[in-house]
PDB file of C-alpha atoms in Angstrom:
ATOM      1  CA  MET A  19     -14.594 -23.859  -6.982  1.00 74.00           C
ATOM      2  CA  ILE A  20     -16.288 -22.330  -3.945  1.00 87.00           C
ATOM      3  CA  GLU A  21     -14.654 -19.137  -2.638  1.00 88.00           C
ATOM      4  CA  ARG A  22     -15.397 -16.097  -0.512  1.00 91.00           C
ATOM      5  CA  LEU A  23     -17.191 -13.285  -2.290  1.00 93.00           C
ATOM      6  CA  GLN A  24     -14.636 -10.558  -1.491  1.00 91.00           C
ATOM      7  CA  LYS A  25     -11.775 -12.774  -2.671  1.00 87.00           C
ATOM      8  CA  TYR A  26     -13.601 -13.492  -5.918  1.00 89.00           C
ATOM      9  CA  LEU A  27     -14.246  -9.791  -6.527  1.00 90.00           C
ATOM     10  CA  SER A  28     -10.643  -8.763  -5.895  1.00 85.00           C
ATOM     11  CA  GLY A  29      -9.403 -11.651  -8.024  1.00 80.00           C
ATOM     12  CA  ALA A  30     -11.685 -10.498 -10.842  1.00 83.00           C
ATOM     13  CA  GLY A  31      -9.989  -7.101 -10.740  1.00 81.00           C
ATOM     14  CA  VAL A  32     -12.860  -5.117  -9.202  1.00 88.00           C
ATOM     15  CA  ASP A  33     -10.590  -3.533  -6.576  1.00 86.00           C
ATOM     16  CA  SER A  34      -8.384  -4.471  -3.626  1.00 85.00           C
ATOM     17  CA  ARG A  35      -9.913  -6.979  -1.220  1.00 84.00           C
ATOM     18  CA  ARG A  36     -10.392  -4.314   1.439  1.00 88.00           C
ATOM     19  CA  LYS A  37     -12.272  -2.079  -1.002  1.00 91.00           C
ATOM     20  CA  CYS A  38     -14.362  -5.058  -2.135  1.00 93.00           C
ATOM     21  CA  GLU A  39     -15.301  -5.713   1.482  1.00 94.00           C
ATOM     22  CA  GLU A  40     -16.461  -2.100   1.742  1.00 94.00           C
ATOM     23  CA  LEU A  41     -18.588  -2.519  -1.402  1.00 95.00           C
ATOM     24  CA  ILE A  42     -20.260  -5.561   0.155  1.00 96.00           C
ATOM     25  CA  LEU A  43     -20.949  -3.784   3.443  1.00 96.00           C
ATOM     26  CA  GLN A  44     -22.377  -0.822   1.526  1.00 96.00           C
ATOM     27  CA  GLY A  45     -24.913  -3.084  -0.200  1.00 95.00           C
ATOM     28  CA  GLN A  46     -23.480  -2.567  -3.661  1.00 95.00           C
ATOM     29  CA  VAL A  47     -22.937  -6.257  -4.434  1.00 96.00           C
ATOM     30  CA  TRP A  48     -25.643  -8.606  -5.709  1.00 96.00           C
ATOM     31  CA  VAL A  49     -25.486 -12.408  -5.899  1.00 96.00           C
ATOM     32  CA  ASN A  50     -28.203 -14.107  -7.949  1.00 96.00           C
ATOM     33  CA  ASN A  51     -30.259 -10.879  -7.954  1.00 94.00           C
ATOM     34  CA  THR A  52     -30.082 -10.554  -4.157  1.00 95.00           C
ATOM     35  CA  ILE A  53     -28.126  -7.911  -2.237  1.00 96.00           C
ATOM     36  CA  VAL A  54     -25.376  -9.436  -0.098  1.00 95.00           C
ATOM     37  CA  THR A  55     -23.964  -7.461   2.843  1.00 95.00           C
ATOM     38  CA  LYS A  56     -22.359 -10.252   4.852  1.00 94.00           C
ATOM     39  CA  LEU A  57     -18.594 -10.617   4.621  1.00 93.00           C
ATOM     40  CA  GLY A  58     -17.442 -14.177   4.114  1.00 89.00           C
ATOM     41  CA  THR A  59     -20.402 -15.123   1.913  1.00 94.00           C
ATOM     42  CA  LYS A  60     -19.308 -18.015  -0.289  1.00 94.00           C
ATOM     43  CA  ILE A  61     -20.149 -18.375  -3.960  1.00 94.00           C
ATOM     44  CA  ASP A  62     -19.528 -20.701  -6.877  1.00 91.00           C
ATOM     45  CA  PRO A  63     -18.181 -18.443  -9.658  1.00 86.00           C
ATOM     46  CA  GLN A  64     -19.201 -20.967 -12.312  1.00 84.00           C
ATOM     47  CA  LYS A  65     -22.825 -21.091 -11.163  1.00 89.00           C
ATOM     48  CA  ASP A  66     -23.631 -17.862  -9.314  1.00 92.00           C
ATOM     49  CA  THR A  67     -24.281 -14.479 -10.920  1.00 93.00           C
ATOM     50  CA  VAL A  68     -22.391 -11.598  -9.293  1.00 95.00           C
ATOM     51  CA  GLU A  69     -22.990  -7.893  -9.913  1.00 95.00           C
ATOM     52  CA  VAL A  70     -21.305  -4.784  -8.517  1.00 95.00           C
ATOM     53  CA  LYS A  71     -23.199  -1.505  -8.842  1.00 93.00           C
ATOM     54  CA  GLY A  72     -25.339  -3.127 -11.524  1.00 91.00           C
ATOM     55  CA  LYS A  73     -22.369  -4.348 -13.547  1.00 92.00           C
ATOM     56  CA  LEU A  74     -22.044  -8.081 -14.171  1.00 93.00           C
ATOM     57  CA  ILE A  75     -18.732  -9.525 -12.994  1.00 90.00           C
ATOM     58  CA  LYS A  76     -17.864 -12.318 -15.382  1.00 81.00           C
ATOM     59  CA  TYR A  77     -16.176 -15.469 -14.180  1.00 69.00           C
ATOM     60  CA  LYS A  78     -12.737 -16.119 -15.611  1.00 65.00           C
ATOM     61  CA  GLU A  79     -11.187 -19.571 -15.478  1.00 55.00           C
ATOM     62  CA  LYS A  80      -7.713 -18.210 -14.783  1.00 55.00           C
ATOM     63  CA  LYS A  81      -6.509 -14.785 -13.746  1.00 66.00           C
ATOM     64  CA  TYR A  82      -3.160 -13.531 -14.943  1.00 78.00           C
ATOM     65  CA  TYR A  83      -1.614 -11.138 -12.469  1.00 90.00           C
ATOM     66  CA  SER A  84       0.817  -8.301 -13.000  1.00 93.00           C
ATOM     67  CA  TYR A  85       3.259  -6.997 -10.400  1.00 96.00           C
ATOM     68  CA  ILE A  86       4.910  -3.640 -11.024  1.00 97.00           C
ATOM     69  CA  LEU A  87       7.574  -1.833  -8.999  1.00 98.00           C
ATOM     70  CA  LEU A  88       7.428   1.958  -9.368  1.00 98.00           C
ATOM     71  CA  ASN A  89       9.792   4.576  -7.992  1.00 98.00           C
ATOM     72  CA  LYS A  90       7.178   7.237  -7.244  1.00 98.00           C
ATOM     73  CA  PRO A  91       8.421  10.818  -7.565  1.00 98.00           C
ATOM     74  CA  LYS A  92       7.228  13.634  -5.340  1.00 97.00           C
ATOM     75  CA  GLY A  93       4.111  15.377  -6.666  1.00 97.00           C
ATOM     76  CA  TYR A  94       1.983  12.358  -7.600  1.00 97.00           C
ATOM     77  CA  LEU A  95      -1.101  11.015  -5.837  1.00 96.00           C
ATOM     78  CA  THR A  96      -1.282   7.331  -4.983  1.00 95.00           C
ATOM     79  CA  SER A  97      -4.782   7.171  -6.400  1.00 90.00           C
ATOM     80  CA  LEU A  98      -6.664   5.911  -9.442  1.00 88.00           C
ATOM     81  CA  SER A  99      -8.146   9.353 -10.139  1.00 90.00           C
ATOM     82  CA  ASP A 100      -8.299  12.881  -8.757  1.00 92.00           C
ATOM     83  CA  PRO A 101     -11.264  15.286  -9.022  1.00 93.00           C
ATOM     84  CA  PHE A 102      -8.857  18.248  -9.072  1.00 94.00           C
ATOM     85  CA  GLY A 103      -6.805  16.942 -11.972  1.00 93.00           C
ATOM     86  CA  ARG A 104      -3.575  16.474 -10.051  1.00 95.00           C
ATOM     87  CA  PRO A 105      -1.018  13.944 -11.350  1.00 96.00           C
ATOM     88  CA  ILE A 106      -1.598  10.332 -10.252  1.00 96.00           C
ATOM     89  CA  VAL A 107       0.829   7.408 -10.225  1.00 97.00           C
ATOM     90  CA  LEU A 108      -1.002   5.703 -13.100  1.00 95.00           C
ATOM     91  CA  ASP A 109       0.122   8.609 -15.297  1.00 95.00           C
ATOM     92  CA  LEU A 110       3.623   7.149 -15.011  1.00 96.00           C
ATOM     93  CA  LEU A 111       2.506   3.746 -16.336  1.00 94.00           C
ATOM     94  CA  LYS A 112       1.426   4.822 -19.803  1.00 86.00           C
ATOM     95  CA  ASP A 113       2.740   1.658 -21.476  1.00 87.00           C
ATOM     96  CA  ILE A 114       0.965  -0.669 -19.027  1.00 87.00           C
ATOM     97  CA  LYS A 115      -2.240  -2.093 -20.503  1.00 83.00           C
ATOM     98  CA  GLU A 116      -3.311  -4.052 -17.418  1.00 85.00           C
ATOM     99  CA  ARG A 117      -5.542  -2.403 -14.813  1.00 88.00           C
ATOM    100  CA  VAL A 118      -3.454  -2.376 -11.648  1.00 93.00           C
ATOM    101  CA  TYR A 119      -3.907  -0.852  -8.197  1.00 94.00           C
ATOM    102  CA  PRO A 120      -1.377   0.547  -5.696  1.00 95.00           C
ATOM    103  CA  ILE A 121      -0.572  -1.576  -2.659  1.00 94.00           C
ATOM    104  CA  GLY A 122      -0.858   0.897   0.192  1.00 89.00           C
ATOM    105  CA  ARG A 123       0.026   4.502  -0.478  1.00 88.00           C
ATOM    106  CA  LEU A 124       2.655   7.209  -0.383  1.00 94.00           C
ATOM    107  CA  ASP A 125       1.350  10.729   0.142  1.00 94.00           C
ATOM    108  CA  PHE A 126       1.659  13.490  -2.465  1.00 96.00           C
ATOM    109  CA  ASN A 127       4.978  14.829  -1.151  1.00 96.00           C
ATOM    110  CA  SER A 128       6.557  11.444  -0.453  1.00 98.00           C
ATOM    111  CA  GLU A 129       8.514   9.356  -2.914  1.00 98.00           C
ATOM    112  CA  GLY A 130      10.018   5.940  -3.422  1.00 98.00           C
ATOM    113  CA  LEU A 131       8.921   2.331  -3.664  1.00 98.00           C
ATOM    114  CA  LEU A 132       5.353   1.567  -4.653  1.00 98.00           C
ATOM    115  CA  ILE A 133       4.059  -1.804  -5.848  1.00 97.00           C
ATOM    116  CA  LEU A 134       1.025  -1.940  -8.140  1.00 97.00           C
ATOM    117  CA  THR A 135      -0.856  -5.118  -8.983  1.00 96.00           C
ATOM    118  CA  ASN A 136      -4.218  -6.633  -9.869  1.00 93.00           C
ATOM    119  CA  ASP A 137      -3.653  -9.432  -7.346  1.00 92.00           C
ATOM    120  CA  GLY A 138      -6.246  -8.608  -4.693  1.00 89.00           C
ATOM    121  CA  GLU A 139      -5.167 -11.376  -2.341  1.00 89.00           C
ATOM    122  CA  LEU A 140      -1.577 -10.125  -2.236  1.00 92.00           C
ATOM    123  CA  THR A 141      -2.737  -6.539  -1.755  1.00 92.00           C
ATOM    124  CA  HIS A 142      -4.834  -7.631   1.206  1.00 90.00           C
ATOM    125  CA  ALA A 143      -1.918  -9.507   2.779  1.00 89.00           C
ATOM    126  CA  LEU A 144       0.633  -6.724   2.367  1.00 92.00           C
ATOM    127  CA  THR A 145      -1.667  -4.065   3.827  1.00 90.00           C
ATOM    128  CA  HIS A 146      -3.253  -6.044   6.669  1.00 89.00           C
ATOM    129  CA  PRO A 147      -1.851  -5.020  10.087  1.00 88.00           C
ATOM    130  CA  SER A 148      -1.623  -8.636  11.286  1.00 90.00           C
ATOM    131  CA  LYS A 149       1.072  -9.423   8.694  1.00 92.00           C
ATOM    132  CA  GLU A 150       3.412  -6.727  10.081  1.00 93.00           C
ATOM    133  CA  VAL A 151       5.204  -6.308   6.757  1.00 94.00           C
ATOM    134  CA  GLU A 152       8.379  -4.272   7.259  1.00 96.00           C
ATOM    135  CA  LYS A 153       8.743  -0.969   5.422  1.00 97.00           C
ATOM    136  CA  VAL A 154      12.018   0.964   5.248  1.00 98.00           C
ATOM    137  CA  TYR A 155      12.205   4.737   4.816  1.00 98.00           C
ATOM    138  CA  ILE A 156      15.033   7.223   4.407  1.00 99.00           C
ATOM    139  CA  VAL A 157      13.881  10.408   6.116  1.00 98.00           C
ATOM    140  CA  LYS A 158      15.450  13.859   6.144  1.00 99.00           C
ATOM    141  CA  VAL A 159      14.250  15.888   9.120  1.00 98.00           C
ATOM    142  CA  LYS A 160      14.759  19.512  10.064  1.00 98.00           C
ATOM    143  CA  GLY A 161      17.394  19.826  12.760  1.00 98.00           C
ATOM    144  CA  ILE A 162      19.190  17.062  14.602  1.00 98.00           C
ATOM    145  CA  PRO A 163      17.114  14.921  16.995  1.00 98.00           C
ATOM    146  CA  SER A 164      18.877  13.764  20.130  1.00 97.00           C
ATOM    147  CA  SER A 165      19.554  10.095  20.785  1.00 96.00           C
ATOM    148  CA  GLU A 166      17.024  10.297  23.621  1.00 96.00           C
ATOM    149  CA  LYS A 167      14.278  11.453  21.247  1.00 96.00           C
ATOM    150  CA  LEU A 168      15.042   8.696  18.756  1.00 97.00           C
ATOM    151  CA  LYS A 169      15.059   6.144  21.547  1.00 96.00           C
ATOM    152  CA  THR A 170      11.651   7.387  22.720  1.00 94.00           C
ATOM    153  CA  LEU A 171      10.196   6.940  19.232  1.00 95.00           C
ATOM    154  CA  SER A 172      11.737   3.515  18.766  1.00 96.00           C
ATOM    155  CA  LYS A 173      10.017   2.243  21.911  1.00 95.00           C
ATOM    156  CA  GLY A 174       6.581   3.210  20.596  1.00 94.00           C
ATOM    157  CA  VAL A 175       4.507   6.248  21.510  1.00 93.00           C
ATOM    158  CA  THR A 176       0.919   7.451  21.639  1.00 92.00           C
ATOM    159  CA  LEU A 177       0.289  10.586  19.604  1.00 85.00           C
ATOM    160  CA  LYS A 178      -2.747  12.883  19.593  1.00 81.00           C
ATOM    161  CA  SER A 179      -6.249  11.378  19.465  1.00 76.00           C
ATOM    162  CA  ASN A 180      -4.951   8.074  20.855  1.00 81.00           C
ATOM    163  CA  TYR A 181      -2.896   7.506  17.686  1.00 83.00           C
ATOM    164  CA  LYS A 182      -0.665   4.642  18.844  1.00 89.00           C
ATOM    165  CA  ILE A 183       2.675   3.879  17.214  1.00 91.00           C
ATOM    166  CA  SER A 184       4.273   0.472  17.758  1.00 93.00           C
ATOM    167  CA  PRO A 185       7.987   0.007  18.499  1.00 95.00           C
ATOM    168  CA  CYS A 186      10.252   0.412  15.475  1.00 96.00           C
ATOM    169  CA  ASN A 187      13.912   0.726  14.494  1.00 98.00           C
ATOM    170  CA  ILE A 188      15.454   4.155  13.886  1.00 98.00           C
ATOM    171  CA  TYR A 189      19.043   4.897  12.871  1.00 97.00           C
ATOM    172  CA  LEU A 190      20.892   8.186  12.396  1.00 98.00           C
ATOM    173  CA  LEU A 191      22.676   7.817   9.054  1.00 98.00           C
ATOM    174  CA  LYS A 192      24.328  11.216   8.740  1.00 98.00           C
ATOM    175  CA  ILE A 193      24.053  14.941   9.331  1.00 98.00           C
ATOM    176  CA  THR A 194      24.040  17.370   6.404  1.00 97.00           C
ATOM    177  CA  ASN A 195      23.731  21.168   6.564  1.00 97.00           C
ATOM    178  CA  GLY A 196      22.363  21.018  10.083  1.00 97.00           C
ATOM    179  CA  ASN A 197      19.681  18.447   9.285  1.00 98.00           C
ATOM    180  CA  ALA A 198      19.567  14.721  10.035  1.00 98.00           C
ATOM    181  CA  ILE A 199      19.133  11.808   7.641  1.00 99.00           C
ATOM    182  CA  LEU A 200      17.399   8.880   9.361  1.00 98.00           C
ATOM    183  CA  LYS A 201      16.606   5.313   8.406  1.00 98.00           C
ATOM    184  CA  MET A 202      13.286   4.180   9.853  1.00 98.00           C
ATOM    185  CA  LYS A 203      11.963   0.621   9.801  1.00 98.00           C
ATOM    186  CA  ILE A 204       8.312   0.187  10.708  1.00 97.00           C
ATOM    187  CA  ARG A 205       5.785  -2.656  10.545  1.00 95.00           C
ATOM    188  CA  GLU A 206       2.674  -0.495  10.354  1.00 91.00           C
ATOM    189  CA  GLY A 207       1.158   1.554   7.560  1.00 84.00           C
ATOM    190  CA  LYS A 208      -0.885   4.235   9.262  1.00 87.00           C
ATOM    191  CA  LYS A 209      -1.724   7.447   7.421  1.00 87.00           C
ATOM    192  CA  ARG A 210       1.179   9.937   7.490  1.00 91.00           C
ATOM    193  CA  GLN A 211       2.796   7.840  10.202  1.00 93.00           C
ATOM    194  CA  ILE A 212       6.427   8.828   9.600  1.00 95.00           C
ATOM    195  CA  ARG A 213       5.563  12.519   9.427  1.00 95.00           C
ATOM    196  CA  LYS A 214       3.518  12.382  12.629  1.00 94.00           C
ATOM    197  CA  MET A 215       6.278  10.486  14.435  1.00 94.00           C
ATOM    198  CA  SER A 216       8.834  13.107  13.430  1.00 96.00           C
ATOM    199  CA  GLU A 217       6.564  15.969  14.448  1.00 94.00           C
ATOM    200  CA  TYR A 218       6.062  14.288  17.825  1.00 94.00           C
ATOM    201  CA  ILE A 219       9.744  14.817  18.664  1.00 95.00           C
ATOM    202  CA  GLY A 220       9.775  18.326  17.192  1.00 96.00           C
ATOM    203  CA  HIS A 221      11.537  17.639  13.886  1.00 97.00           C
ATOM    204  CA  PHE A 222       9.516  18.125  10.705  1.00 97.00           C
ATOM    205  CA  VAL A 223      10.089  15.929   7.668  1.00 98.00           C
ATOM    206  CA  LEU A 224      11.863  17.657   4.788  1.00 98.00           C
ATOM    207  CA  LYS A 225      12.095  14.618   2.534  1.00 98.00           C
ATOM    208  CA  LEU A 226      10.589  11.131   2.774  1.00 98.00           C
ATOM    209  CA  ARG A 227      11.518   8.185   0.571  1.00 98.00           C
ATOM    210  CA  ARG A 228      10.477   4.533   0.932  1.00 98.00           C
ATOM    211  CA  THR A 229      13.237   2.167  -0.144  1.00 98.00           C
ATOM    212  CA  GLN A 230      11.867  -1.245   0.791  1.00 97.00           C
ATOM    213  CA  LEU A 231       8.568  -3.083   1.263  1.00 96.00           C
ATOM    214  CA  GLY A 232       8.913  -6.566   2.712  1.00 95.00           C
ATOM    215  CA  PRO A 233      11.558  -8.384   0.634  1.00 96.00           C
ATOM    216  CA  ILE A 234      11.327  -5.949  -2.299  1.00 97.00           C
ATOM    217  CA  SER A 235      13.948  -3.218  -2.699  1.00 97.00           C
ATOM    218  CA  LEU A 236      13.926  -0.057  -4.800  1.00 96.00           C
ATOM    219  CA  LYS A 237      17.527  -0.593  -5.901  1.00 92.00           C
ATOM    220  CA  GLY A 238      18.183   0.096  -9.585  1.00 93.00           C
ATOM    221  CA  VAL A 239      14.914   1.903 -10.343  1.00 96.00           C
ATOM    222  CA  LYS A 240      15.207   5.649 -10.967  1.00 97.00           C
ATOM    223  CA  PRO A 241      12.515   8.171  -9.916  1.00 97.00           C
ATOM    224  CA  GLY A 242       9.551   8.041 -12.282  1.00 97.00           C
ATOM    225  CA  GLU A 243      10.612   4.685 -13.731  1.00 97.00           C
ATOM    226  CA  TYR A 244       9.122   1.231 -13.195  1.00 97.00           C
ATOM    227  CA  ARG A 245       9.693  -2.432 -13.951  1.00 96.00           C
ATOM    228  CA  TYR A 246       7.872  -5.734 -13.580  1.00 96.00           C
ATOM    229  CA  LEU A 247       8.827  -7.862 -10.590  1.00 96.00           C
ATOM    230  CA  ASN A 248      10.705 -11.028 -11.501  1.00 95.00           C
ATOM    231  CA  LYS A 249       9.588 -14.538 -10.569  1.00 93.00           C
ATOM    232  CA  GLU A 250      11.774 -14.736  -7.472  1.00 95.00           C
ATOM    233  CA  GLU A 251      10.480 -11.419  -6.161  1.00 96.00           C
ATOM    234  CA  ILE A 252       6.878 -12.465  -6.728  1.00 94.00           C
ATOM    235  CA  LYS A 253       7.555 -15.766  -4.998  1.00 94.00           C
ATOM    236  CA  SER A 254       9.037 -13.962  -1.987  1.00 96.00           C
ATOM    237  CA  LEU A 255       5.929 -11.774  -1.717  1.00 94.00           C
ATOM    238  CA  LYS A 256       3.597 -14.770  -1.992  1.00 90.00           C
ATOM    239  CA  LYS A 257       5.193 -16.213   1.148  1.00 90.00           C
ATOM    240  CA  ILE A 258       3.583 -13.375   3.103  1.00 88.00           C
ATOM    241  CA  ILE A 259       0.033 -14.467   2.194  1.00 80.00           C
TER     242      ILE A 259
END
């Protein structure tokens, strides 16, 4: 079956589709002993020879995918490795034999819902801006932002260095010990977006937890624990592709 090179690579478990596209553009992918740098190049996995960084990528007739829901605790990197030896989310999946990758990321001091999979096509869909997949966060900020400030954020703002934030939904859930607990629903996934939004209105984030990604909820999974997604959950995610 003819398919695009980056889709084949992600499906073979090389990395997420976006990372595979970067490998192609960097000239690290060979097809039939020839470097390929053009995205969208089509191949026949049963006939063509594909190599990444000199390693042969073998064609597999059928790929079995794994989908894991992790409640990431604070103090773990959403990364496959760390040169400084800091804890990574894969350290929490010691009983998982499959090689899986995080969909998106939560920074070191953030916690909550993280999906890991070896399904490159799904990873691409859930992280691509055009899909506008909703993400829900519970955010504790220092102090109590006024309704005017929250309204300003919800309409969309432009931060420093032309960092544009699209309109979103923000709700004040409660006030505790002089600090506010907010629920924020966004359809973007920019780096440190929630923290930068909060800083924009003068209220620094004290705690950040993601509770939902698309149709998938964190409910029932304790910090540091994980489970496989069930068939209905996987089906609901596939609708996004």
